[in-house]
PDB file of C-alpha atoms and ligand atoms in Angstrom:
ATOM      1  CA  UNK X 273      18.206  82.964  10.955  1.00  0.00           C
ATOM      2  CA  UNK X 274      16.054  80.254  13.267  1.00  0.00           C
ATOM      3  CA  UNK X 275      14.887  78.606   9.823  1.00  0.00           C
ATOM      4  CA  UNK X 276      19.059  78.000   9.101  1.00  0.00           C
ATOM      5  CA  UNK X 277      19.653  77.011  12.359  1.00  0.00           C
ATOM      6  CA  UNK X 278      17.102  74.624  12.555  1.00  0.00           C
ATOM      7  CA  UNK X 279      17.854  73.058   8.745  1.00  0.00           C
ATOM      8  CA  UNK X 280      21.465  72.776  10.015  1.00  0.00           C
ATOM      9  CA  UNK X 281      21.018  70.927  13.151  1.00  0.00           C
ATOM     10  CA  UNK X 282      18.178  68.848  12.200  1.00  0.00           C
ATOM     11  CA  UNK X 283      20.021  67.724   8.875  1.00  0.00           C
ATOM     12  CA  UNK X 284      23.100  66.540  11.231  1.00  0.00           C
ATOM     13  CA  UNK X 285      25.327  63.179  10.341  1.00  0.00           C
ATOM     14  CA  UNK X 286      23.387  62.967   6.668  1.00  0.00           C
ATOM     15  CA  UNK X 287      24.812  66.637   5.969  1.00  0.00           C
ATOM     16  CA  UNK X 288      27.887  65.364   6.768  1.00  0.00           C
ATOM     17  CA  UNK X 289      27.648  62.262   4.762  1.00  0.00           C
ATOM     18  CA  UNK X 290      26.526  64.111   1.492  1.00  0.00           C
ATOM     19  CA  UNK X 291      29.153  66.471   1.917  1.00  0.00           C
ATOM     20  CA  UNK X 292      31.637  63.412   1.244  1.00  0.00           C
ATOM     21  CA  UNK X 293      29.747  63.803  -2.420  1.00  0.00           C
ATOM     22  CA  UNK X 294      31.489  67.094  -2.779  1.00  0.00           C
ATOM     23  CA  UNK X 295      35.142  67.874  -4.445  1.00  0.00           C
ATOM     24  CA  UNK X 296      37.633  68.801  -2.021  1.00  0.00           C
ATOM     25  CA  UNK X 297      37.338  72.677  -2.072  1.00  0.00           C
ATOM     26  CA  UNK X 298      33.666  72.837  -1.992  1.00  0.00           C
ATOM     27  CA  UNK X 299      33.315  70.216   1.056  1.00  0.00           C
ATOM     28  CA  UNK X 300      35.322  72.701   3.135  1.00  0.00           C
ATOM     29  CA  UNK X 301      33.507  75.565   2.290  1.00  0.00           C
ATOM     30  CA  UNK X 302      30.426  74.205   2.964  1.00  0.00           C
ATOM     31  CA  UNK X 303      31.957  72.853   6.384  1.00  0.00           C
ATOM     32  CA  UNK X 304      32.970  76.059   7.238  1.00  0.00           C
ATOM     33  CA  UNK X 305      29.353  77.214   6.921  1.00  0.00           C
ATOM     34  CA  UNK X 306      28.170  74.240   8.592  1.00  0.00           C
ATOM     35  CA  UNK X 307      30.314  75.033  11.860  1.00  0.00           C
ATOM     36  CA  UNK X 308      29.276  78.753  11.781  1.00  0.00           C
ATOM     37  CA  UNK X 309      25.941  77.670  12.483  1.00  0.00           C
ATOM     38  CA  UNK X 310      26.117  75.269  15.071  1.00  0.00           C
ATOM     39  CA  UNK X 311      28.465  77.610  16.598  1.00  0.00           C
ATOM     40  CA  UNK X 312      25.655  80.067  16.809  1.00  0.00           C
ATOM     41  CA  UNK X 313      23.239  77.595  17.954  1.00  0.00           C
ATOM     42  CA  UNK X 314      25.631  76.596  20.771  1.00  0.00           C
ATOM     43  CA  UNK X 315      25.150  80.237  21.937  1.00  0.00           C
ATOM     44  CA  UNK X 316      21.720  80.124  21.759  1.00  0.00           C
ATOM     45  CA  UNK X 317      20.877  77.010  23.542  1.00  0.00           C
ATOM     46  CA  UNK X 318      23.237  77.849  26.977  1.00  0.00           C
ATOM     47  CA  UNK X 319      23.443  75.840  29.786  1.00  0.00           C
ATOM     48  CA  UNK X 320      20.869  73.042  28.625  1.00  0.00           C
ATOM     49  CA  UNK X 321      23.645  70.728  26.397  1.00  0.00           C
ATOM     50  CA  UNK X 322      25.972  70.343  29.779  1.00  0.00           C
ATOM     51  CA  UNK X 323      23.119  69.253  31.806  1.00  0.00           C
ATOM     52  CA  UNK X 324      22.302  66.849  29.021  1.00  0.00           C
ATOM     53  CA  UNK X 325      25.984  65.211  29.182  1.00  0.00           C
ATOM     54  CA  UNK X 326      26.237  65.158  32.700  1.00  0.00           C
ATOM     55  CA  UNK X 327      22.807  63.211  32.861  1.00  0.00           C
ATOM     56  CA  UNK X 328      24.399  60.568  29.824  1.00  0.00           C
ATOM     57  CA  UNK X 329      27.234  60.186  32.324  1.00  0.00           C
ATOM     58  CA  UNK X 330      25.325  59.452  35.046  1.00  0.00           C
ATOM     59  CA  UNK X 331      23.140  57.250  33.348  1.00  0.00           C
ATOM     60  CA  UNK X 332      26.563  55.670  32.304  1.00  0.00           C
ATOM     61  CA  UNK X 333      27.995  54.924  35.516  1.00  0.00           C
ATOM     62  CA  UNK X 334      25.100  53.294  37.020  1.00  0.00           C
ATOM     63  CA  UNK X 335      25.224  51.351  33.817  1.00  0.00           C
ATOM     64  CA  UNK X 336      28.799  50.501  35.154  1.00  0.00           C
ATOM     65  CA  UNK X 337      27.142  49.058  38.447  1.00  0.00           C
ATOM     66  CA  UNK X 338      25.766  46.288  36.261  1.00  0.00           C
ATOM     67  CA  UNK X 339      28.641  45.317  34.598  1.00  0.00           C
ATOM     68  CA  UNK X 340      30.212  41.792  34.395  1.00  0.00           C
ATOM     69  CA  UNK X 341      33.892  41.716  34.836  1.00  0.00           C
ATOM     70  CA  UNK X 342      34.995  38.729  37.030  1.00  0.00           C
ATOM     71  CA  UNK X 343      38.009  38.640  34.734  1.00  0.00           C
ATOM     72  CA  UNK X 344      39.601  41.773  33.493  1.00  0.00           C
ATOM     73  CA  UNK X 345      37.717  43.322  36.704  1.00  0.00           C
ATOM     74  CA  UNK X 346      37.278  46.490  35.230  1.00  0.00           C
ATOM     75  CA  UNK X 347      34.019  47.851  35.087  1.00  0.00           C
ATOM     76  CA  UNK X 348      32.378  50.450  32.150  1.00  0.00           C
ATOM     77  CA  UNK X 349      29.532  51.742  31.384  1.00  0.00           C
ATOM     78  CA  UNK X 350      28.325  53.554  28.544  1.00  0.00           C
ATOM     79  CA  UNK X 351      24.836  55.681  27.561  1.00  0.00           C
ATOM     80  CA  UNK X 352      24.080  56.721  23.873  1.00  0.00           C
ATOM     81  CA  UNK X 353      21.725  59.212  23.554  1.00  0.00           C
ATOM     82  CA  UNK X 354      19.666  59.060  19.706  1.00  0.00           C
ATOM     83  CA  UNK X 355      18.386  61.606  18.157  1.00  0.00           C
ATOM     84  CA  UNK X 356      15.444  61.187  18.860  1.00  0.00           C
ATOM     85  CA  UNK X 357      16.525  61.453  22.704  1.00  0.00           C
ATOM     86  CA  UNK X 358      15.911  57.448  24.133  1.00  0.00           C
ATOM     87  CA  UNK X 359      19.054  56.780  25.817  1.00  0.00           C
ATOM     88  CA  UNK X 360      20.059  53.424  25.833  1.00  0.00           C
ATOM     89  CA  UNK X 361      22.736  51.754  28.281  1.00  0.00           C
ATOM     90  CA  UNK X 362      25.414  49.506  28.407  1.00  0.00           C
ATOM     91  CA  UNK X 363      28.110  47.578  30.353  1.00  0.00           C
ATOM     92  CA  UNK X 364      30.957  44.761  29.750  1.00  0.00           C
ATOM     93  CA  UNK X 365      29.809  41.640  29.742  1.00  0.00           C
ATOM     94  CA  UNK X 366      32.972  39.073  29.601  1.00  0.00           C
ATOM     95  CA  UNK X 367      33.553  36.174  29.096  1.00  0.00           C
ATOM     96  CA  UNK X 368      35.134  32.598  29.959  1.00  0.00           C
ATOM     97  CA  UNK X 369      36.540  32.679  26.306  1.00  0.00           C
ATOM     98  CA  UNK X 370      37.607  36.383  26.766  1.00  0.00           C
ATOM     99  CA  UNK X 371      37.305  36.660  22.419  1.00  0.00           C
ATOM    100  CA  UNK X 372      33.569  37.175  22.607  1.00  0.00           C
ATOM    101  CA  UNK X 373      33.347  39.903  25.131  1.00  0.00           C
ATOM    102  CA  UNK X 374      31.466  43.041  24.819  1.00  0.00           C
ATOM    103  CA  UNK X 375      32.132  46.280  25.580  1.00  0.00           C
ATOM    104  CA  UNK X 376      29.770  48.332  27.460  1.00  0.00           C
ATOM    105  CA  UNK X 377      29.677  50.956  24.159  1.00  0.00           C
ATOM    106  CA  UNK X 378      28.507  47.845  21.902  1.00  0.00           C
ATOM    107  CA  UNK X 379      26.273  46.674  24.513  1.00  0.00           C
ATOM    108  CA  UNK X 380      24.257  49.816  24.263  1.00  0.00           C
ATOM    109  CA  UNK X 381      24.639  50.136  20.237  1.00  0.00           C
ATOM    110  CA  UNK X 382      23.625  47.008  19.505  1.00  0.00           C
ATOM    111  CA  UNK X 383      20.549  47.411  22.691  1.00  0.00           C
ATOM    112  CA  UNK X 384      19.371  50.628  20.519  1.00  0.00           C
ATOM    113  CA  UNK X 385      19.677  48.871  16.735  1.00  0.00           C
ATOM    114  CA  UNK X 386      17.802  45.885  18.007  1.00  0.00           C
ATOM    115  CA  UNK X 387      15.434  48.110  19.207  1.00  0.00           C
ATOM    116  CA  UNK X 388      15.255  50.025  15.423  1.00  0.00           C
ATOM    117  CA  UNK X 389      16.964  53.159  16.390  1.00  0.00           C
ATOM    118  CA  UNK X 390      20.130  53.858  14.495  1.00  0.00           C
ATOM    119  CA  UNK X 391      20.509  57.611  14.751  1.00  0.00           C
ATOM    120  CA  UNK X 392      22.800  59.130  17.382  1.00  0.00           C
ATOM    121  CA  UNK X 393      24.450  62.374  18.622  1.00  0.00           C
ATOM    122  CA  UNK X 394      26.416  61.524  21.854  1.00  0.00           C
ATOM    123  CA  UNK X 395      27.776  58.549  23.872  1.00  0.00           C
ATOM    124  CA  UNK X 396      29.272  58.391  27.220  1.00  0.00           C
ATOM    125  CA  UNK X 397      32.171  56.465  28.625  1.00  0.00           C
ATOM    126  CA  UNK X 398      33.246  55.500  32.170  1.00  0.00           C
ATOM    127  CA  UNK X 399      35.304  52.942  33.258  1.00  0.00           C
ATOM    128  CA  UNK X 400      37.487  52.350  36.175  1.00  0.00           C
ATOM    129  CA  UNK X 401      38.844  48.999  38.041  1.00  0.00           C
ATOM    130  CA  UNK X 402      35.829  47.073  40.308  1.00  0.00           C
ATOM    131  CA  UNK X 403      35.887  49.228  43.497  1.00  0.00           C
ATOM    132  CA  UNK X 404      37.305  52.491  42.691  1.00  0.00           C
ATOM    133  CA  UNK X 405      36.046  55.819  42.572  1.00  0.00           C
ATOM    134  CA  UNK X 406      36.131  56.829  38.605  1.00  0.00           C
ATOM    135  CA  UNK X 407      39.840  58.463  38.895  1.00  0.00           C
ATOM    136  CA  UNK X 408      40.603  57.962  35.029  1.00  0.00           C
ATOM    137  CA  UNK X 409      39.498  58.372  31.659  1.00  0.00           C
ATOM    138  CA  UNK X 410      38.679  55.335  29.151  1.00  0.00           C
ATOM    139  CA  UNK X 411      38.014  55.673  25.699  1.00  0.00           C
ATOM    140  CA  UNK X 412      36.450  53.443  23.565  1.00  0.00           C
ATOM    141  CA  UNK X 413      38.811  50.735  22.120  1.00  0.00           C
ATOM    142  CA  UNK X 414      39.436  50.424  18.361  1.00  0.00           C
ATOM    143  CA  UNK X 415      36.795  47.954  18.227  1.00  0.00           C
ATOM    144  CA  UNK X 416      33.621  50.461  19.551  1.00  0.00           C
ATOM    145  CA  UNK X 417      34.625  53.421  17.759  1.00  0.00           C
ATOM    146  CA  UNK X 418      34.648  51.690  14.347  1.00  0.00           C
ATOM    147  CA  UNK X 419      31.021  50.146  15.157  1.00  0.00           C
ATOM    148  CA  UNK X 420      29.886  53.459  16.404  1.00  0.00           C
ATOM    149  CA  UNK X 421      31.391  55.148  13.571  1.00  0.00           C
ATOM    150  CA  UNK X 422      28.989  52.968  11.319  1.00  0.00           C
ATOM    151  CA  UNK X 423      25.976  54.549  12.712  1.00  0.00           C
ATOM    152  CA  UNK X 424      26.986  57.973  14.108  1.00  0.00           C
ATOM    153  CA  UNK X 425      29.583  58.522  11.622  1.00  0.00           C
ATOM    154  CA  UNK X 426      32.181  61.309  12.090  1.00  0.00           C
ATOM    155  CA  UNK X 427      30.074  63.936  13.841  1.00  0.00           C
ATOM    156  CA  UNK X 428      29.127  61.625  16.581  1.00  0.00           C
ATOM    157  CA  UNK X 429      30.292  63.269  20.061  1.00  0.00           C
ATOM    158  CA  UNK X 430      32.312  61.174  22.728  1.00  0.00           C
ATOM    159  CA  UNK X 431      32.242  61.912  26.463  1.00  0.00           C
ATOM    160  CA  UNK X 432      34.816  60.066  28.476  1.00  0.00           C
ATOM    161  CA  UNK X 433      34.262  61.366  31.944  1.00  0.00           C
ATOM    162  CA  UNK X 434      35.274  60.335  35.122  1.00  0.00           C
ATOM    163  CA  UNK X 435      32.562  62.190  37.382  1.00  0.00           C
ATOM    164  CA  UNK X 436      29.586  63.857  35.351  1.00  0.00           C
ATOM    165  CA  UNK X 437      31.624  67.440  36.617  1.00  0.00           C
ATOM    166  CA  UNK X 438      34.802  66.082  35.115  1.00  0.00           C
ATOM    167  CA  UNK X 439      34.809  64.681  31.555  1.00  0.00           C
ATOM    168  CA  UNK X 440      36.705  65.489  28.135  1.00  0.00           C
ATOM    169  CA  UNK X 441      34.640  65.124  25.024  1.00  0.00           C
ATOM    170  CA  UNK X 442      36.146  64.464  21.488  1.00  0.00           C
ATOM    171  CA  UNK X 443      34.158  63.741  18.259  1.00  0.00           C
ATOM    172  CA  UNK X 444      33.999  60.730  16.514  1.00  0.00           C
ATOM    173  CA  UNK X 445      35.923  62.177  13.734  1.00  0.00           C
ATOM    174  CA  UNK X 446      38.939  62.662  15.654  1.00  0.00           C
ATOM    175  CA  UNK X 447      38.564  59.707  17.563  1.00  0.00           C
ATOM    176  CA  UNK X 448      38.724  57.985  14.120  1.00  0.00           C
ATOM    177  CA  UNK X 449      40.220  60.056  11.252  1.00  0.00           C
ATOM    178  CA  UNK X 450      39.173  58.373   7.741  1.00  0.00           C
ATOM    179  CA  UNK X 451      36.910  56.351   9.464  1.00  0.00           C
ATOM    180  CA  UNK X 452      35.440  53.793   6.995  1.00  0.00           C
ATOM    181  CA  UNK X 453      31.942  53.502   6.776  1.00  0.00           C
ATOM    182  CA  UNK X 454      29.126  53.240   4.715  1.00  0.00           C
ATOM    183  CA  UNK X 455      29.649  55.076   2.290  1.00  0.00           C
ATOM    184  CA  UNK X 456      32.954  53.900   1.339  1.00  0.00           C
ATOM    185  CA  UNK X 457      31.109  50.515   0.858  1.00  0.00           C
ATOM    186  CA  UNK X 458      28.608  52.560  -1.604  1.00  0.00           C
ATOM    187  CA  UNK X 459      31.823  53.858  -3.835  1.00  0.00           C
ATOM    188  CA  UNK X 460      31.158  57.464  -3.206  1.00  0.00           C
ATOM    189  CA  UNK X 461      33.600  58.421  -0.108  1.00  0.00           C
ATOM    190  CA  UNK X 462      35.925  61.367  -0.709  1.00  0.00           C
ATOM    191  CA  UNK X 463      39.021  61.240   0.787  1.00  0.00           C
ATOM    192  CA  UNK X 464      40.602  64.243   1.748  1.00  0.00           C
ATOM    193  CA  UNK X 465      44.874  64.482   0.205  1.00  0.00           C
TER     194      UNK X 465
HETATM  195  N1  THU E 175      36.125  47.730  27.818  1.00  0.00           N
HETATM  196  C1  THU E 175      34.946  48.383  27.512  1.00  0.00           C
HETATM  197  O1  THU E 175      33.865  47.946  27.915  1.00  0.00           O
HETATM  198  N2  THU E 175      35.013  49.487  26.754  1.00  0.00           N
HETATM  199  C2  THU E 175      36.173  50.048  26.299  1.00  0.00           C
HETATM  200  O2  THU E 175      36.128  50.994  25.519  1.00  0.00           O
HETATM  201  C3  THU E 175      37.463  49.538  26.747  1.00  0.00           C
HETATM  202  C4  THU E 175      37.406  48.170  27.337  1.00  0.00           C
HETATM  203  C5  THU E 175      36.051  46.529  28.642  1.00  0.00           C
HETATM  204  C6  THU E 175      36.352  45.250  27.910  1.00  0.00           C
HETATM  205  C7  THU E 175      36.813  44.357  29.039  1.00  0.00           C
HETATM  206  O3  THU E 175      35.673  43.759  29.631  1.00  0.00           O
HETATM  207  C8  THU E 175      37.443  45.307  30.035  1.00  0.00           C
HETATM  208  O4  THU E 175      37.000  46.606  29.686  1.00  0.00           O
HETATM  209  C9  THU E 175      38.952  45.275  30.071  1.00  0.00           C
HETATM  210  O5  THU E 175      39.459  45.454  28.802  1.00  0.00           O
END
């Protein structure tokens, strides 16, 4: 059973990419299967995962602290963990010209692909106006979650959180149904009817 569970987690977004291979009925099946697992390792691991998110969220609001808002005013901070477990950080930086502003998700992407890591499993998200205690959820803007989407594809999990005790957490996939990525690009995405 340990030798399944492993295969499954370890083979993570590039199962789910090759499964996009697969005709309708068979892709489900094997999705079924898929979430069976994990479900079981979910079990198995406890506690650990939780403490894991709330220390991406905390590494994401002091990420906040940095960021540079003197126009919208409205601070984020974001912390994508790979999977090979660096976490890298980012905040807003704006600007004058408002069009070539970053958002604190990109800022850490692009931080971690300039750095040669492209493989992720989680990102956190907090954002509230300069000044204020983090009453409210933000969630990445169209933008981030089609970059993200390019390099943690559908199974990539979101945490928007307002404290690192209070935080909702959605996956990429339903943050962006038929994302487009790569592998539309390559001719071989199947779309589901
Ligand atoms: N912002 C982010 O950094 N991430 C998001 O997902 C939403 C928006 C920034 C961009 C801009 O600096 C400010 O928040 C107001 O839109």
């Amino acid at each position: 059973m340990n030798n399944i569970k492993n295969m499954v987690k370890k083979s993570g977004t590039s199962f789910f990419w090759s499964m996009r291979l697969l005709p309708n009925a068979k892709r489900n099946a094997m999705y079924t299967i898929y979430a069976f697992f994990r479900h079981i390792d979910d079990i198995v691991d406890g506690n650990a995962p939780l403490e894991e998110k709330q220390e991406l969220i905390r590494m994401a609001l002091a990420a906040r602290e940095k960021a540079y808002a003197p126009y919208s005013n409205f601070m984020v901070g974001a912390a994508l963990r790979a999977k090979d477990g660096r976490i890298y950080t980012g905040c807003n930086v704006e600007n004058a010209s408002f069009t070539p502003t970053s958002c604190a998700e990109r800022t850490a992407l692009f931080k971690a692909v300039a750095d040669g890591v492209t493989e992720f499993t989680d990102i956190a998200v907090v954002g509230s106006r300069r000044g204020e205690v983090n009453e409210q959820i933000t969630s990445p803007c169209g933008v981030c979650r089609q970059a993200l989407f390019e390099f943690g594809g559908p199974e990539l999990n979101v945490i928007m959180a307002k404290t690192p005790e209070d935080f909702i957490e959605r996956s990429m996939d339903e943050l962006l149904p038929f994302g487009f990525g790569p592998s539309n690009v390559a001719g071989n995405a199947a779309v589901e009817k």
